Amino acid sequence: MSTPDLFDPAPEDAALLAQLRQTLHAHAHRYYVLDAPTVPDAEYDRLFRQLQALEAKHPELNSPDSPTQRVGGKVLDQFGQVRHAVPMLSIRTETDTEASGAENFDARIRRELSLTDAEPAIEYVAEPKFDGLAMSLRYEHGVLVQAATRGDGEVGENVTQNIRTIGQIPLRLPVGVPPVLEVRGEVYMRRDDFEALNDRQRQRIAAGERGEKIFVNPRNAAAGAVRQLDPAIAAQRPLSFFAYGLGEVTPPEAGGPQWQTHYELLQTLKIWGFPVCTLVSIAQGATELVAFYTAIGGQRDGLGYDIDGVVYKVNSLALQRKLGFVTREPRWAVAHKFPAQEMLTTVLGIDVQVGRTGKLTPVAKLAPVFVGGVTVTNATLHNEDEARRKDVRLGDTVIVRRAGDVIPEVVSVLLDKRQGNPEVFTMPRICPVCGSAAVREEGEADYRCTGGLFCRAQRKQAILHFAQRRAVEVEGLGEKLVDQLVDAGVIHTLPDLYRLGFRARAEIEQLSADDLYARLPTTERQDIALEQLKKLERMAQLSAQNIVDALEKSKHTTLPRFLFGLGIRHVGEATAKELARHFGKLDAIMDATEEQLLAVADVGPIVAKSIRTFFDQPHNREVVEQLRACGLTWPEGEPAPVAAQPLSGKTFVLTGTLPTLDREEAKALIEAAGGKVAGSVSKKTSYVVAGLEAGSKLDKAQALGVAVLDEAQLKEMLDGRS
Ligand code: IVH
């Protein structure tokens, strides 16, 4: 313990130490909770190290609320038990995912309170239901002294060490808070933090580290981190927190707070430094509860974190007391669930599908299951490595996830439910559709069928790609019709789409389809196509005519649409547009060297090579010629003047203070030279321009091996000198 004041060796150290702690708490709050730091990371680190040094010098001044305590203490054998002063209750769950779920709750509350229809709407607070784990944080005299899990509601586990590592949770509260304050809320993991954590886990597993695993979802990862016995490991698992309620609090008669409403208490918690979700709203009556449910449901996939429903709470604390509890649940609250985005089902088989570029994709065939609002029967397994990593096998019980528009995915297999020893999935080495060899190029994840347009699956996909709305658009030409046309041998190559029926007719007349087509006038050509279409099953006169008209209409297209429609690997819509703008004419693109192609914004070496390879194949040039012969046309233009754009295609990130340019000036100069400026560093960043007091962006650039420039080097580039 410290010696009495008179003999204190360095009172100025003690004062400095206290000041440093206060400053660091304030910075941490601005950084973690408000997301609005006012100092660069490097400055925070400097103050932090200064505090660490002082604490090392004066161990007698150590304190559990010091910011240095966030890095984690000693490894535990097991967690201690904590009896909750006020039990941690659960809430009734409403699984009716219609508006009636909210309406029934409001009706029940009104009944309990004996309100007639004539009386005004009840005021509620509506909150998201966070998908993490409940936590009770106990503060005594403003210092965090204990963090406990819910456990069975009466007794939980003491996880204080791990919770201290969460930057969003205040270790010390401002003066004036009640002497005893238990704040309850949800510990969770943000989706981006979860993805980054799993990326690191994958790297560790690849590096042969033992005992590491991939987490199934953010909630699992959060629960694992909270219950991690080694706090140093817990500290590396990025967690977040939302406050939504209270446990024990000094009562008003003993000088505690006199809140009237739940909303008011949440606002106070926010002022005291706790994160409170910004989506929390006041709602008057059932109508506004339903509106909240619908609005939050619509935003669900775009939030940075998982929620599985919303929670409605009666706002008035007096009414809450009046309503009381039934067994372990308050009458004044309900959790209104959203449709589940994850469900269990069984694997009926694993199919291999062949895509337009010949890519073989393993697809799990599932027992139909209603998830994310639709019935799912298929889920992609992406490629062989993914299928093996997840180790999905016939008969397995799996978790399927579907969020919003996202393609259904197998999240993981429940291994303890596996029966017997079903075979490990292996990718076939021949194409399941055409029997050609399937090969996996070095450094690629995918197997590809080498059959090209000989492969019926690739032919179908190529036609659908060409005919889609974003390409030349043949209205009404869907998967079913293409299947029929290809399977019946009517279409062998892309141009056959415009020569429907000509293969059969040409055979009879002993001519080539090309020659026959060239000899006939348009009306006769259309008659042949109509006749051919009507021979197909379920094709009525009217729809056949519609297809013929749509084909005719699609012949007048644009160069970017045509180019995109050809399905050249790596040439998406944006690249097709750039190519068309740059070269003006199709022939110029077909004859361009890789070097000339590289001059196009958006085109890198891989894309340039892919375009060159495509047009080097005689059969691809033939397809283009035949399509032109069938009457496909588009306006051609002049090549765009090649502007002097020394930084085009390059992305910059600015950090720190540059000697002469301010941030806006630097940004304007880079953009004027054709470059882009981004806010954060990633693998796609070309350069980081660093000035004085550069912070974490510089560290990240170094970690990712991104080139770092100073202002002088940037100016040289702007001048085109390097
Ligand atoms: S209030 C007495 N509000 O849902 C009411 N709970 O059974 C106590 N949860 O595991 C809970 N978001 O951790 C409340 N906005 C929210 C919540 C929420 C998530 C969790 C809570 C508990 C379960 C309720």
mmCIF file of N, CA, C and O and ligand atoms in Angstrom, residues 89-91 127-130 134 186 244 311 313 330 332, ligand 1:
data_model
loop_
_atom_site.group_PDB
_atom_site.id
_atom_site.type_symbol
_atom_site.label_atom_id
_atom_site.label_comp_id
_atom_site.label_asym_id
_atom_site.label_seq_id
_atom_site.Cartn_x
_atom_site.Cartn_y
_atom_site.Cartn_z
ATOM 1 N N LEU A 89 -33.400 -12.147 -16.044
ATOM 2 C CA LEU A 89 -34.582 -12.814 -16.581
ATOM 3 C C LEU A 89 -34.460 -12.983 -18.083
ATOM 4 O O LEU A 89 -33.642 -12.353 -18.735
ATOM 5 N N SER A 90 -35.313 -13.852 -18.590
ATOM 6 C CA SER A 90 -35.400 -13.908 -20.047
ATOM 7 C C SER A 90 -36.721 -13.269 -20.440
ATOM 8 O O SER A 90 -37.492 -12.840 -19.574
ATOM 9 N N ILE A 91 -36.977 -13.168 -21.746
ATOM 10 C CA ILE A 91 -38.249 -12.581 -22.156
ATOM 11 C C ILE A 91 -39.024 -13.575 -22.996
ATOM 12 O O ILE A 91 -38.451 -14.444 -23.631
ATOM 13 N N GLU A 127 -36.580 -2.065 -29.571
ATOM 14 C CA GLU A 127 -35.125 -2.212 -29.713
ATOM 15 C C GLU A 127 -34.829 -3.413 -30.600
ATOM 16 O O GLU A 127 -35.625 -4.347 -30.648
ATOM 17 N N PRO A 128 -33.678 -3.436 -31.257
ATOM 18 C CA PRO A 128 -33.291 -4.674 -31.940
ATOM 19 C C PRO A 128 -33.015 -5.758 -30.898
ATOM 20 O O PRO A 128 -32.649 -5.438 -29.763
ATOM 21 N N LYS A 129 -33.209 -6.993 -31.276
ATOM 22 C CA LYS A 129 -32.795 -8.090 -30.396
ATOM 23 C C LYS A 129 -31.437 -8.584 -30.885
ATOM 24 O O LYS A 129 -31.338 -9.245 -31.922
ATOM 25 N N PHE A 130 -30.423 -8.213 -30.160
ATOM 26 C CA PHE A 130 -29.052 -8.487 -30.573
ATOM 27 C C PHE A 130 -28.743 -9.962 -30.399
ATOM 28 O O PHE A 130 -29.133 -10.567 -29.405
ATOM 29 N N ALA A 134 -25.949 -12.329 -23.150
ATOM 30 C CA ALA A 134 -26.294 -11.347 -22.130
ATOM 31 C C ALA A 134 -25.154 -11.210 -21.124
ATOM 32 O O ALA A 134 -24.489 -12.192 -20.783
ATOM 33 N N GLU A 186 -25.846 -6.710 -24.171
ATOM 34 C CA GLU A 186 -25.446 -7.837 -25.006
ATOM 35 C C GLU A 186 -24.013 -7.663 -25.487
ATOM 36 O O GLU A 186 -23.663 -6.618 -26.051
ATOM 37 N N TYR A 244 -28.834 -2.437 -22.664
ATOM 38 C CA TYR A 244 -30.287 -2.369 -22.854
ATOM 39 C C TYR A 244 -31.090 -2.443 -21.560
ATOM 40 O O TYR A 244 -32.317 -2.520 -21.598
ATOM 41 N N VAL A 311 -37.227 -6.287 -29.780
ATOM 42 C CA VAL A 311 -37.781 -6.421 -28.433
ATOM 43 C C VAL A 311 -38.668 -5.211 -28.180
ATOM 44 O O VAL A 311 -38.279 -4.089 -28.500
ATOM 45 N N LYS A 313 -40.679 -3.077 -25.219
ATOM 46 C CA LYS A 313 -40.758 -2.921 -23.763
ATOM 47 C C LYS A 313 -41.703 -1.772 -23.447
ATOM 48 O O LYS A 313 -41.627 -0.726 -24.108
ATOM 49 N N PRO A 330 -40.808 -11.083 -17.547
ATOM 50 C CA PRO A 330 -41.614 -9.886 -17.286
ATOM 51 C C PRO A 330 -42.816 -9.843 -18.224
ATOM 52 O O PRO A 330 -42.703 -10.234 -19.379
ATOM 53 N N TRP A 332 -44.086 -7.108 -19.199
ATOM 54 C CA TRP A 332 -44.020 -5.843 -19.941
ATOM 55 C C TRP A 332 -43.089 -5.870 -21.159
ATOM 56 O O TRP A 332 -42.881 -4.844 -21.799
HETATM 57 S S1 IVH B 1 -34.140 -7.193 -22.366
HETATM 58 C C1 IVH B 1 -36.092 -8.463 -18.569
HETATM 59 N N1 IVH B 1 -33.355 -6.241 -24.674
HETATM 60 O O1 IVH B 1 -32.517 -11.679 -25.452
HETATM 61 C C2 IVH B 1 -35.641 -8.254 -19.945
HETATM 62 N N2 IVH B 1 -32.820 -8.494 -24.151
HETATM 63 O O2 IVH B 1 -34.399 -13.501 -23.196
HETATM 64 C C3 IVH B 1 -34.250 -8.625 -20.125
HETATM 65 N N3 IVH B 1 -31.488 -9.630 -25.881
HETATM 66 O O3 IVH B 1 -30.556 -13.440 -23.687
HETATM 67 C C4 IVH B 1 -33.780 -8.668 -21.513
HETATM 68 N N4 IVH B 1 -31.362 -7.932 -27.266
HETATM 69 O O4 IVH B 1 -29.508 -11.136 -23.867
HETATM 70 C C5 IVH B 1 -33.383 -7.318 -23.864
HETATM 71 N N5 IVH B 1 -32.685 -5.257 -26.678
HETATM 72 C C6 IVH B 1 -32.703 -6.315 -25.865
HETATM 73 C C7 IVH B 1 -32.082 -7.527 -26.196
HETATM 74 C C8 IVH B 1 -32.168 -8.609 -25.318
HETATM 75 C C9 IVH B 1 -31.008 -9.184 -27.053
HETATM 76 C C10 IVH B 1 -31.302 -10.999 -25.387
HETATM 77 C C11 IVH B 1 -30.894 -11.103 -23.957
HETATM 78 C C12 IVH B 1 -31.464 -12.409 -23.496
HETATM 79 C C13 IVH B 1 -32.605 -12.611 -24.424
HETATM 80 C C14 IVH B 1 -33.895 -12.349 -23.690
#
